[in-house]
Coordinates of C-alpha atoms in Angstrom, one line a residue:
Chain A
X2 CA 89.9 116.2 90.3
X3 CA 93.3 114.4 90.1
X4 CA 94.3 111.2 91.8
X5 CA 92.1 110.5 94.8
X6 CA 91.1 108.0 97.4
X7 CA 87.5 107.6 98.3
X8 CA 84.8 105.2 99.5
X9 CA 82.3 103.8 97.1
X10 CA 79.2 101.6 97.7
X11 CA 79.0 97.8 97.3
X12 CA 75.6 96.7 98.5
X13 CA 75.2 97.8 102.2
X14 CA 79.0 98.3 102.8
X15 CA 81.6 100.7 101.4
X16 CA 84.8 99.9 99.8
X17 CA 87.9 102.1 99.6
X18 CA 89.4 102.8 96.2
X19 CA 92.1 105.0 94.8
X20 CA 91.6 106.4 91.3
X21 CA 94.5 107.4 89.0
X22 CA 93.2 109.8 86.3
X23 CA 94.8 109.6 82.9
X24 CA 97.7 111.9 82.5
X25 CA 99.5 112.9 79.3
X26 CA 103.0 112.5 80.7
X27 CA 104.0 109.6 78.5
X28 CA 103.1 108.5 74.9
X29 CA 99.5 107.3 75.1
X30 CA 98.8 103.6 74.5
X31 CA 97.2 102.8 71.2
X32 CA 94.2 101.3 72.8
X33 CA 90.5 102.3 73.0
X34 CA 89.6 104.3 76.1
X35 CA 89.4 102.0 79.1
X36 CA 89.9 101.7 82.8
X37 CA 92.2 99.1 84.4
X38 CA 91.0 97.8 87.7
X39 CA 93.7 96.3 90.0
X40 CA 92.8 93.5 92.4
X41 CA 95.3 93.1 95.3
X42 CA 96.8 90.0 96.7
X43 CA 95.7 88.8 100.2
X44 CA 96.7 89.2 103.8
X45 CA 100.3 90.4 104.3
X46 CA 101.0 90.0 100.6
X47 CA 98.7 93.0 100.1
X48 CA 101.0 95.2 102.3
X49 CA 104.2 94.2 100.6
X50 CA 102.7 94.4 97.0
X51 CA 101.3 97.8 97.6
X52 CA 104.2 99.9 96.2
X53 CA 104.4 97.8 93.1
X54 CA 100.6 98.0 92.3
X55 CA 100.7 101.7 93.0
X56 CA 103.5 102.1 90.6
X57 CA 101.9 100.0 87.9
X58 CA 98.6 101.9 88.2
X59 CA 100.6 105.1 87.9
X60 CA 102.3 103.9 84.8
X61 CA 99.0 102.9 83.2
X62 CA 97.5 106.3 83.9
X63 CA 100.6 108.0 82.6
X64 CA 99.9 106.2 79.3
X65 CA 96.4 107.6 79.0
X66 CA 94.1 105.0 80.7
X67 CA 92.2 105.3 83.9
X68 CA 93.5 103.0 86.7
X69 CA 91.9 102.1 89.9
X70 CA 93.2 100.2 92.9
X71 CA 90.7 99.2 95.6
X72 CA 90.4 97.1 98.7
X73 CA 88.2 94.1 98.9
X74 CA 85.7 93.5 101.7
X75 CA 87.5 93.1 105.1
X76 CA 90.8 94.1 103.5
X77 CA 92.8 97.3 103.5
X78 CA 90.7 100.3 104.3
X79 CA 87.4 98.8 103.1
X80 CA 84.5 98.3 105.5
X81 CA 83.8 94.9 107.1
X82 CA 85.9 92.5 109.0
X83 CA 88.1 89.9 107.3
X84 CA 86.4 87.0 108.8
X85 CA 83.0 88.0 107.5
X86 CA 84.1 88.0 103.9
X87 CA 83.8 85.1 101.5
X88 CA 85.0 84.4 98.0
X89 CA 81.5 85.3 96.8
X90 CA 81.5 88.7 98.5
X91 CA 84.9 89.4 97.1
X92 CA 83.7 88.7 93.6
X93 CA 80.8 91.1 94.2
X94 CA 83.3 93.7 95.3
X95 CA 85.1 93.5 91.9
X96 CA 81.8 94.0 90.1
X97 CA 81.1 97.1 92.3
X98 CA 84.6 98.5 91.7
X99 CA 84.1 98.1 87.9
X100 CA 80.7 99.9 88.1
X101 CA 82.2 102.7 90.1
X102 CA 85.2 103.3 87.8
X103 CA 82.9 103.2 84.8
X104 CA 80.8 105.9 86.3
X105 CA 83.7 108.0 87.4
X106 CA 85.7 107.6 84.2
X107 CA 82.9 107.7 81.8
X108 CA 84.2 104.6 80.0
X109 CA 82.5 101.3 79.5
X110 CA 85.5 99.2 78.9
X111 CA 87.2 97.7 81.9
X112 CA 90.4 95.6 81.9
X113 CA 91.0 93.5 85.0
X114 CA 94.5 93.0 86.4
X115 CA 95.4 91.2 89.6
X116 CA 98.3 89.8 91.5
X117 CA 98.4 86.4 93.2
X118 CA 95.0 85.6 94.7
X119 CA 93.8 89.0 93.5
X120 CA 94.5 87.7 89.9
X121 CA 92.6 84.6 90.7
X122 CA 89.5 86.5 91.8
X123 CA 89.8 88.9 88.9
X124 CA 89.6 85.8 86.6
X125 CA 86.5 84.6 88.3
X126 CA 84.6 87.9 88.6
X127 CA 81.5 88.6 86.6
X128 CA 81.6 92.3 85.9
X129 CA 78.7 92.5 83.5
X130 CA 78.8 92.1 79.7
X131 CA 81.3 89.9 77.9
X132 CA 84.4 88.5 79.7
X133 CA 86.9 91.4 80.0
X134 CA 90.5 91.4 78.9
X135 CA 92.4 90.0 81.8
X136 CA 96.0 90.3 83.1
X137 CA 97.2 88.0 85.8
X138 CA 100.5 88.5 87.6
X139 CA 101.6 85.2 89.3
X140 CA 98.0 84.0 89.7
X141 CA 97.1 81.3 92.3
X142 CA 96.0 78.6 89.9
X143 CA 94.9 75.9 92.3
X144 CA 93.1 76.9 95.5
X145 CA 94.0 73.6 97.2
X146 CA 97.6 74.5 97.2
X147 CA 97.0 78.1 98.3
X148 CA 94.8 77.1 101.1
X149 CA 97.4 74.6 102.3
X150 CA 100.0 77.4 102.1
X151 CA 97.9 79.4 104.5
X152 CA 97.8 76.6 107.0
X153 CA 101.6 76.1 106.6
X154 CA 102.0 79.8 107.4
X155 CA 100.2 79.2 110.7
X156 CA 102.5 76.3 111.5
X157 CA 105.6 78.2 110.6
X158 CA 104.6 81.2 112.8
X159 CA 103.8 78.8 115.7
X160 CA 107.1 77.1 115.3
X161 CA 109.1 80.3 115.3
X162 CA 107.4 81.5 118.5
X163 CA 107.2 78.2 120.4
X164 CA 110.2 76.4 118.8
X165 CA 107.9 73.4 118.2
X166 CA 105.1 72.5 115.9
X167 CA 102.1 72.0 118.2
X168 CA 99.4 70.9 115.7
X169 CA 99.2 69.3 112.3
X170 CA 97.6 70.6 109.2
X171 CA 94.9 68.0 109.6
X172 CA 94.2 69.3 113.1
X173 CA 93.8 72.8 111.7
X174 CA 91.4 71.6 109.0
X175 CA 89.4 69.9 111.8
X176 CA 89.3 73.2 113.7
X177 CA 87.8 74.9 110.7
X178 CA 85.2 72.1 110.4
X179 CA 84.2 72.7 114.0
X180 CA 83.5 76.3 113.1
X181 CA 86.6 77.8 114.6
X182 CA 89.0 80.0 112.8
X183 CA 92.7 79.6 112.1
X184 CA 95.0 82.6 112.8
X185 CA 97.1 83.2 109.7
X186 CA 99.5 86.0 110.7
X187 CA 96.7 87.7 112.6
X188 CA 93.9 87.1 110.0
X189 CA 91.2 84.7 111.1
X190 CA 90.7 82.3 108.3
X191 CA 87.2 80.8 108.3
X192 CA 85.9 77.5 107.0
X193 CA 83.8 79.4 104.4
X194 CA 86.9 81.1 103.1
X195 CA 89.0 77.9 103.2
X196 CA 86.4 75.9 101.3
X197 CA 85.8 78.7 98.8
X198 CA 89.4 79.0 98.0
X199 CA 90.0 75.2 97.8
X200 CA 87.2 74.9 95.2
X201 CA 89.1 77.1 92.8
X202 CA 91.0 75.6 89.8
X203 CA 91.7 78.2 87.2
X204 CA 93.0 75.7 84.7
X205 CA 89.5 74.3 84.5
X206 CA 87.5 77.5 84.9
X207 CA 89.4 79.5 82.4
X208 CA 89.6 76.9 79.7
X209 CA 89.1 78.6 76.3
X210 CA 88.9 82.1 77.8
X211 CA 87.0 84.2 75.2
X212 CA 88.9 87.5 75.6
X213 CA 92.5 88.5 75.4
X214 CA 94.5 87.6 78.4
X215 CA 98.0 87.9 79.8
X216 CA 99.7 85.8 82.4
X217 CA 103.0 87.2 83.8
X218 CA 105.4 84.7 85.3
X219 CA 107.8 86.6 87.6
X220 CA 111.1 84.9 88.0
X221 CA 114.3 85.9 89.9
X222 CA 116.9 85.3 87.2
X223 CA 116.9 85.1 83.4
X224 CA 117.8 81.4 83.5
X225 CA 115.1 80.4 86.0
X226 CA 112.7 77.7 84.7
X227 CA 109.3 78.8 83.6
X228 CA 106.4 77.8 85.8
X229 CA 104.8 74.6 84.6
X230 CA 101.6 75.5 86.2
X231 CA 101.3 78.9 84.4
X232 CA 102.5 77.5 81.1
X233 CA 99.7 74.9 81.3
X234 CA 97.2 77.6 82.4
X235 CA 97.9 79.7 79.3
X236 CA 97.7 76.6 77.0
X237 CA 94.3 75.8 78.5
X238 CA 93.1 79.4 78.1
X239 CA 93.6 79.2 74.3
X240 CA 94.9 81.4 71.5
X241 CA 93.9 84.7 73.1
X242 CA 96.2 84.0 76.1
X243 CA 99.8 85.3 76.2
X244 CA 102.5 84.1 78.7
X245 CA 105.0 86.8 79.5
X246 CA 108.1 86.5 81.7
X247 CA 109.3 89.2 84.0
X248 CA 112.7 89.0 85.7
X249 CA 112.5 90.8 89.0
X250 CA 115.2 90.8 91.7
X251 CA 112.7 90.2 94.5
X252 CA 109.2 88.8 94.8
X253 CA 106.4 91.4 94.4
X254 CA 104.5 90.2 97.5
X255 CA 107.1 89.4 100.2
X256 CA 109.2 92.0 102.0
X257 CA 112.7 92.0 100.4
X258 CA 116.0 93.3 101.6
X259 CA 116.4 95.9 98.8
X260 CA 114.0 98.7 99.1
X261 CA 112.2 98.4 95.7
X262 CA 109.0 100.3 94.8
X263 CA 108.7 99.4 91.1
X264 CA 108.6 96.1 89.2
X265 CA 109.9 97.4 85.9
X266 CA 109.8 94.2 83.9
X267 CA 106.2 93.5 85.1
X268 CA 105.2 97.1 84.1
X269 CA 106.8 96.6 80.6
X270 CA 105.0 93.3 80.1
X271 CA 101.6 94.8 81.1
X272 CA 102.1 98.0 79.1
X273 CA 103.2 96.0 76.0
X274 CA 100.2 93.8 76.2
X275 CA 97.8 96.8 76.6
X276 CA 99.4 98.4 73.6
X277 CA 98.7 95.4 71.5
X278 CA 95.3 94.7 72.9
X279 CA 93.2 96.1 70.1
X280 CA 95.5 94.9 67.3
X281 CA 94.2 91.9 65.4
Chain B
X14 CA 82.1 106.4 110.3
X15 CA 85.3 106.4 108.2
X16 CA 86.4 109.2 106.0
X17 CA 89.1 109.2 103.4
X18 CA 91.2 112.4 104.1
X19 CA 94.2 114.1 102.8
X20 CA 96.4 116.9 104.2
X21 CA 99.9 118.3 103.5
X22 CA 103.1 118.0 105.4
X23 CA 105.8 120.7 105.8
X24 CA 107.3 119.8 102.4
X25 CA 103.9 120.3 100.6
X26 CA 103.4 116.5 100.0
X27 CA 99.8 115.4 100.0
X28 CA 99.4 112.6 102.6
X29 CA 96.4 110.2 102.5
X30 CA 94.7 108.7 105.4
X31 CA 91.5 107.5 107.0
X32 CA 89.8 109.4 109.8
X33 CA 87.7 107.2 112.0
X34 CA 84.9 109.1 113.8
X35 CA 82.2 107.9 116.2
X36 CA 78.9 107.1 114.3
X37 CA 77.1 109.4 116.7
X38 CA 78.8 112.8 116.7
X39 CA 77.3 113.5 120.1
X40 CA 79.4 110.8 121.7
X41 CA 82.7 112.2 120.5
X42 CA 85.2 112.8 123.3
X43 CA 87.7 115.6 123.6
X44 CA 90.7 113.3 123.0
X45 CA 92.0 112.1 119.7
X46 CA 94.3 109.2 118.8
X47 CA 97.0 109.5 116.2
X48 CA 97.8 105.9 115.4
X49 CA 101.1 105.8 113.4
X50 CA 102.2 103.2 110.9
X51 CA 105.4 101.3 111.5
X52 CA 106.9 102.8 108.4
X53 CA 107.6 100.6 105.5
X54 CA 104.2 99.0 105.8
X55 CA 101.1 100.9 104.6
X56 CA 98.6 102.5 107.0
X57 CA 96.6 99.4 107.7
X58 CA 99.5 97.7 109.4
X59 CA 100.1 94.0 109.8
X60 CA 96.8 92.0 110.0
X61 CA 95.0 95.3 109.6
X62 CA 96.0 96.0 113.2
X63 CA 95.7 99.8 112.7
X64 CA 92.2 99.5 111.2
X65 CA 91.0 97.4 114.1
X66 CA 92.4 99.7 116.7
X67 CA 91.0 102.8 115.0
X68 CA 87.5 101.2 114.7
X69 CA 87.5 100.1 118.4
X70 CA 88.6 103.6 119.5
X71 CA 86.0 105.3 117.3
X72 CA 83.3 103.1 118.9
X73 CA 84.5 104.5 122.3
X74 CA 84.0 108.1 121.0
X75 CA 87.7 108.7 120.3
X76 CA 88.4 110.1 116.8
X77 CA 91.4 108.3 115.3
X78 CA 93.6 109.1 112.4
X79 CA 95.9 106.7 110.6
X80 CA 97.7 107.7 107.4
X81 CA 100.6 106.9 105.0
X82 CA 103.9 108.7 105.5
X83 CA 105.5 110.6 102.6
X84 CA 106.4 108.2 99.7
X85 CA 104.6 105.3 101.4
X86 CA 101.2 103.8 100.5
X87 CA 99.1 106.3 98.7
X88 CA 101.0 109.4 99.9
X89 CA 103.2 111.6 97.7
X90 CA 106.9 112.1 98.3
X91 CA 110.2 110.4 98.0
X92 CA 110.1 106.8 99.1
X93 CA 113.8 106.0 99.1
X94 CA 116.1 106.8 101.9
X95 CA 119.0 104.5 101.0
X96 CA 119.2 101.3 98.9
X97 CA 118.1 98.8 101.4
X98 CA 114.9 98.4 103.5
X99 CA 117.2 98.6 106.6
X100 CA 118.2 102.1 105.6
X101 CA 114.5 103.1 105.6
X102 CA 114.3 101.7 109.1
X103 CA 117.3 103.8 110.1
X104 CA 115.7 106.9 108.6
X105 CA 112.5 106.2 110.6
X106 CA 114.5 105.4 113.8
X107 CA 116.1 108.8 113.6
X108 CA 112.8 110.7 113.3
X109 CA 112.6 110.9 109.5
X110 CA 108.8 110.8 109.5
X111 CA 108.2 113.0 112.5
X112 CA 107.2 116.0 110.3
X113 CA 104.4 114.0 108.8
X114 CA 103.2 112.9 112.2
X115 CA 103.2 116.5 113.4
X116 CA 101.2 117.5 110.3
X117 CA 98.8 114.6 111.0
X118 CA 98.4 115.7 114.7
X119 CA 97.6 119.2 113.6
X120 CA 95.1 118.0 111.0
X121 CA 93.4 115.7 113.5
X122 CA 93.1 118.5 116.1
X123 CA 91.7 121.0 113.5
X124 CA 89.4 118.6 111.8
X125 CA 87.7 117.2 115.0
X126 CA 88.2 119.9 117.6
X127 CA 89.8 117.6 120.1
X128 CA 91.6 119.2 123.0
X129 CA 94.4 116.6 123.4
X130 CA 96.0 113.8 121.6
X131 CA 97.3 110.3 122.4
X132 CA 100.0 109.1 120.0
X133 CA 100.7 105.5 119.4
X134 CA 102.1 102.9 117.1
X135 CA 104.1 99.7 116.7
X136 CA 107.9 99.9 116.2
X137 CA 108.6 102.7 113.7
X138 CA 105.2 104.2 114.6
X139 CA 106.1 104.3 118.3
X140 CA 109.4 106.2 117.8
X141 CA 107.8 108.5 115.3
X142 CA 105.2 109.4 117.9
X143 CA 107.9 110.3 120.5
X144 CA 109.7 112.5 118.0
X145 CA 106.5 114.3 116.9
X146 CA 105.3 114.9 120.5
X147 CA 108.1 117.3 121.0
X148 CA 106.6 119.6 118.4
X149 CA 102.9 119.2 119.2
X150 CA 101.5 121.2 122.1
X151 CA 98.5 119.0 123.1
X152 CA 99.9 115.5 123.6
X153 CA 98.5 113.7 126.7
X154 CA 100.5 110.5 126.3
X155 CA 101.8 107.7 124.2
X156 CA 101.2 104.0 123.6
X157 CA 104.7 102.8 122.6
X158 CA 104.7 99.2 121.3
X159 CA 108.0 97.5 120.7
X160 CA 110.0 100.7 120.6
X161 CA 113.0 100.4 118.4
X162 CA 116.1 101.2 120.5
X163 CA 118.9 100.6 118.0
X164 CA 119.7 102.1 114.7
X165 CA 119.4 99.8 111.7
X166 CA 121.5 100.1 108.5
X167 CA 122.3 98.3 105.4
X168 CA 125.8 98.0 106.6
X169 CA 124.6 95.6 109.3
X170 CA 122.5 93.8 106.8
X171 CA 125.4 93.2 104.5
X172 CA 127.6 92.2 107.3
X173 CA 125.1 89.6 108.5
X174 CA 124.6 88.2 105.0
X175 CA 128.3 87.7 104.7
X176 CA 128.6 86.2 108.1
X177 CA 126.1 83.5 108.6
X178 CA 127.8 82.4 111.7
X179 CA 127.4 85.8 113.3
X180 CA 123.8 85.9 112.2
X181 CA 123.0 82.7 114.0
X182 CA 125.2 83.3 117.0
X183 CA 123.3 86.5 117.6
X184 CA 119.9 84.7 117.1
X185 CA 120.4 81.1 118.2
X186 CA 116.7 80.7 118.7
X187 CA 116.3 80.6 114.9
X188 CA 118.4 77.5 114.4
X189 CA 115.4 75.2 114.5
X190 CA 113.6 77.2 111.8
X191 CA 116.7 77.2 109.6
X192 CA 117.1 73.5 109.9
X193 CA 113.4 72.9 109.2
X194 CA 113.6 75.0 106.1
X195 CA 116.5 73.1 104.8
X196 CA 114.8 69.7 105.6
X197 CA 111.9 70.8 103.6
X198 CA 114.2 71.2 100.6
X199 CA 115.0 67.5 100.7
X200 CA 111.8 66.9 98.6
X201 CA 112.5 69.8 96.3
X202 CA 114.0 68.8 93.0
X203 CA 115.1 72.3 92.2
X204 CA 117.1 72.5 95.5
X205 CA 118.9 69.2 94.6
X206 CA 119.7 70.6 91.1
X207 CA 121.2 73.7 92.6
X208 CA 123.2 71.6 95.1
X209 CA 124.6 69.4 92.5
X210 CA 125.5 72.3 90.2
X211 CA 127.3 74.0 93.2
X212 CA 125.0 76.9 93.3
X213 CA 123.6 76.4 96.8
X214 CA 125.1 78.0 99.8
X215 CA 124.6 75.7 102.8
X216 CA 126.8 77.8 105.3
X217 CA 123.7 78.8 107.2
X218 CA 122.6 75.2 107.6
X219 CA 126.1 74.2 108.7
X220 CA 126.1 77.0 111.3
X221 CA 122.6 76.0 112.5
X222 CA 123.7 72.4 112.9
X223 CA 126.8 73.6 114.8
X224 CA 124.8 75.7 117.1
X225 CA 122.3 72.9 117.8
X226 CA 125.3 70.5 118.5
X227 CA 126.8 73.1 120.8
X228 CA 123.5 73.4 122.7
X229 CA 123.5 69.6 123.2
X230 CA 127.1 69.7 124.3
X231 CA 126.3 72.5 126.8
X232 CA 123.8 70.2 128.4
X233 CA 126.4 67.5 128.9
X234 CA 129.5 69.5 129.8
X235 CA 128.5 70.7 133.3
X236 CA 128.2 67.0 134.4
X237 CA 131.8 66.4 133.6
X238 CA 134.7 67.0 136.0
X239 CA 136.4 70.4 135.5
X240 CA 139.5 68.8 134.0
X241 CA 137.6 66.7 131.5
X242 CA 135.4 69.7 130.6
X243 CA 138.5 71.8 129.8
X244 CA 139.9 69.0 127.7
X245 CA 136.7 68.7 125.7
X246 CA 136.6 72.5 125.2
X247 CA 140.2 72.5 123.9
X248 CA 139.4 69.6 121.6
X249 CA 136.4 71.3 120.1
X250 CA 137.8 74.8 120.0
X251 CA 137.1 76.2 116.5
X252 CA 134.6 73.4 115.7
X253 CA 131.9 74.1 118.2
X254 CA 132.6 77.6 119.7
X255 CA 130.3 78.7 122.6
X256 CA 127.1 80.3 121.4
X257 CA 126.5 84.0 122.2
X258 CA 123.4 84.7 124.1
X259 CA 120.2 85.5 122.1
X260 CA 119.7 88.9 123.7
X261 CA 122.3 91.3 125.0
X262 CA 123.3 91.2 128.6
X263 CA 121.8 94.0 130.6
X264 CA 123.0 96.6 130.9
X265 CA 124.8 96.6 127.5
X266 CA 128.5 95.8 128.1
X267 CA 131.1 97.7 126.2
X268 CA 132.4 94.6 124.4
X269 CA 129.0 93.9 123.0
X270 CA 128.5 97.5 122.0
X271 CA 131.8 97.4 120.1
X272 CA 130.7 94.2 118.4
X273 CA 127.5 95.8 117.3
X274 CA 129.3 98.8 115.9
X275 CA 131.4 96.4 113.8
X276 CA 128.1 94.9 112.6
X277 CA 126.8 98.3 111.6
X278 CA 124.2 98.6 114.4
X279 CA 124.4 100.8 117.4
X280 CA 122.3 101.8 120.3
X281 CA 120.1 104.7 119.3
X282 CA 121.0 107.5 121.7
X283 CA 118.3 109.7 120.2
X284 CA 115.6 107.5 121.8
X285 CA 116.7 108.3 125.4
X286 CA 117.0 112.0 124.4
X287 CA 113.5 112.3 122.9
X288 CA 112.1 110.2 125.7
X289 CA 113.4 112.6 128.3
X290 CA 111.9 115.5 126.4
X291 CA 108.6 113.8 126.4
X292 CA 108.7 113.2 130.1
X293 CA 109.8 116.8 130.8
X294 CA 106.6 117.9 129.0
X295 CA 104.5 115.8 131.5
X296 CA 103.3 113.3 128.8
X297 CA 102.5 109.8 130.0
X298 CA 104.1 106.8 128.3
X299 CA 102.7 103.3 128.2
X300 CA 105.3 100.8 126.9
X301 CA 104.0 97.5 125.6
X302 CA 106.6 95.0 124.6
X303 CA 106.3 91.6 122.9
X304 CA 108.1 88.9 124.9
X305 CA 110.3 88.3 121.9
X306 CA 111.5 91.9 121.8
X307 CA 111.6 92.8 125.5
X308 CA 115.2 91.7 126.2
X309 CA 116.5 94.0 123.5
X310 CA 114.3 96.9 124.8
X311 CA 115.7 96.4 128.3
X312 CA 119.3 95.9 127.2
X313 CA 119.6 99.0 125.1
X314 CA 117.1 101.3 126.7
X315 CA 115.0 100.1 129.7
X316 CA 117.7 99.4 132.2
X317 CA 119.3 102.8 131.7
X318 CA 116.4 105.1 130.8
X319 CA 114.0 103.6 133.3
X320 CA 116.6 102.8 136.0
X321 CA 114.9 99.4 136.6
X322 CA 112.8 100.9 139.3
X323 CA 109.1 100.3 138.7
X324 CA 107.8 102.6 141.5
X325 CA 109.8 105.4 140.0
X326 CA 108.5 104.8 136.5
X327 CA 104.9 104.8 137.7
X328 CA 105.4 108.1 139.6
X329 CA 106.6 109.6 136.3
X330 CA 103.6 108.5 134.4
X331 CA 105.3 105.5 132.9
X332 CA 103.8 102.0 132.6
X333 CA 105.5 98.9 131.1
X334 CA 103.8 95.7 130.2
X335 CA 105.3 92.6 128.5
X336 CA 102.9 90.3 126.6
X337 CA 104.1 86.7 126.9
X338 CA 104.6 84.3 123.9
X339 CA 104.2 87.2 121.5
X340 CA 105.9 88.0 118.2
X341 CA 106.8 91.5 117.0
X342 CA 103.5 92.0 115.1
X343 CA 101.3 90.8 118.0
X344 CA 99.4 88.5 115.6
X345 CA 98.2 85.9 118.1
X346 CA 94.8 86.3 119.7
X347 CA 96.0 86.8 123.2
X348 CA 98.5 89.4 122.1
X349 CA 95.9 91.2 120.0
X350 CA 93.7 91.4 123.1
X351 CA 96.6 92.7 125.2
X352 CA 97.4 95.4 122.7
X353 CA 93.8 96.6 122.4
X354 CA 93.6 96.7 126.2
X355 CA 96.8 98.8 126.5
X356 CA 95.6 101.3 123.9
X357 CA 92.2 101.6 125.3
X358 CA 93.4 102.0 128.8
X359 CA 95.6 105.0 127.8
X360 CA 92.8 106.8 126.0
X361 CA 90.5 106.1 128.9
X362 CA 92.9 107.9 131.1
X363 CA 93.2 110.8 128.7
X364 CA 89.5 111.1 128.3

């Protein structure tokens, strides 16, 4: 059937996914048949990361594995509104996507790969069976920091438009407590989302992760310092975790000046890890 | 109901999109909306704007198609049209994706059986719609949101990168943001390390500070006697030069046009040309501008193409609204509402 976009069920709603069938255009990876499911980053990061995730998925399928990108509840083309989604519903979506790709591809083994908060959700998802191999590209480790970044985005947008900061972060948190939403670049962040995100701390949740895992630290220059947070995360995850470093000229989730559609170092790190996945 | 669809453009590339249909087929109207992506962004648009608009229209009985242009999002085709993102903008601003939009309009018409189309989009989507409308026989009208009226290029981008002063003089409203960003760095150890190792470039901060100081000076100077004012100006010449206005004077004066050419950006004459073609075909045009973009629109297009005469616009089927306190992506609640109203008003007219 070839590469295709289609809706698939997740409870009472439908999610949009794009399947990349395995192609024999490159030397196949020496790994047992599997499907790699990609979880996108959030809000505007999803838009800017799209070409990179598309390219990575294409590379994986060119090396003989199934790959699937999909949109979480209230994101991208999937059904539902952003403000109705929660961390729990997003985790359900990942399970549904894995079930769908298993049925479509006829493979049982699923490998999860995510970028930013998509990586965080991939790490938390229960997709049935033992914990899957997990690749995380610049994961959000601490939800407290990420949630504050979202509020900061609101304040920055307001400042650019009105030339002054009208409210404080505390006032925004208070708004959420009162049941209102906070507009983060057009997305209406809810209290349930805010609290769900704040509760996440991967360094605790992923301690002694039982399957193989990869954390990719994306840096701008070869001499850039490694992320302390990601280094600590990998140490906490135990001996099955690998920390890789990818030097990319621009961030993968922010619009850059140069028109890039591939993150070659990230692709190399992921493909290299997949190649070694079944080796002792 | 939403359907994943695909169709081919004139080059044979498969383009992917989502067709939004009314849940009850009996309520389907005879008008379809082709809502076009801005260009570099994928078919959902900023804050899923395109999804929300399409869903609202489908609920009104208006089938709506949104899709990815060639090489963008899920669609096939070459993505690169130059090295820099600005070059892609220039490609779009000169009608580079109009063939895809024509293919999409034909697909939407054939798939749903609608008799006429409304084309709409933000920025690159708006201009792509105008270009495509000259090759589609059944266009009723357009919703044109923040229509780009200049041509972007990497030449301009490189020029501005190398001329921080020019950058901020052309956009003095951004000085507060620049200063705030640098202030934030005071608590960043990495920023201090870069400063001490001589790797930081603080020219932008210096320019922002100069522009802020000049603004303060401009408040005081008018209170001084003319002679003292001239003396102060002489004294500060070269240190605090006058700040250029944030938006071009209207209509565009030749000196500013020449300056823009040096910077690599010029007025896009194609816009007026294609706009006149659209009008000559009897198509209606509803312009919606964000307050932040409106001065540029008027300076490089509105004051000449629309002749500044509202009665005349309206008699030609043209409407123009400006949404106050609004950024280019219309992300705030009041601007989202204004955008929805403008789109829905046009399709209501068409239906």
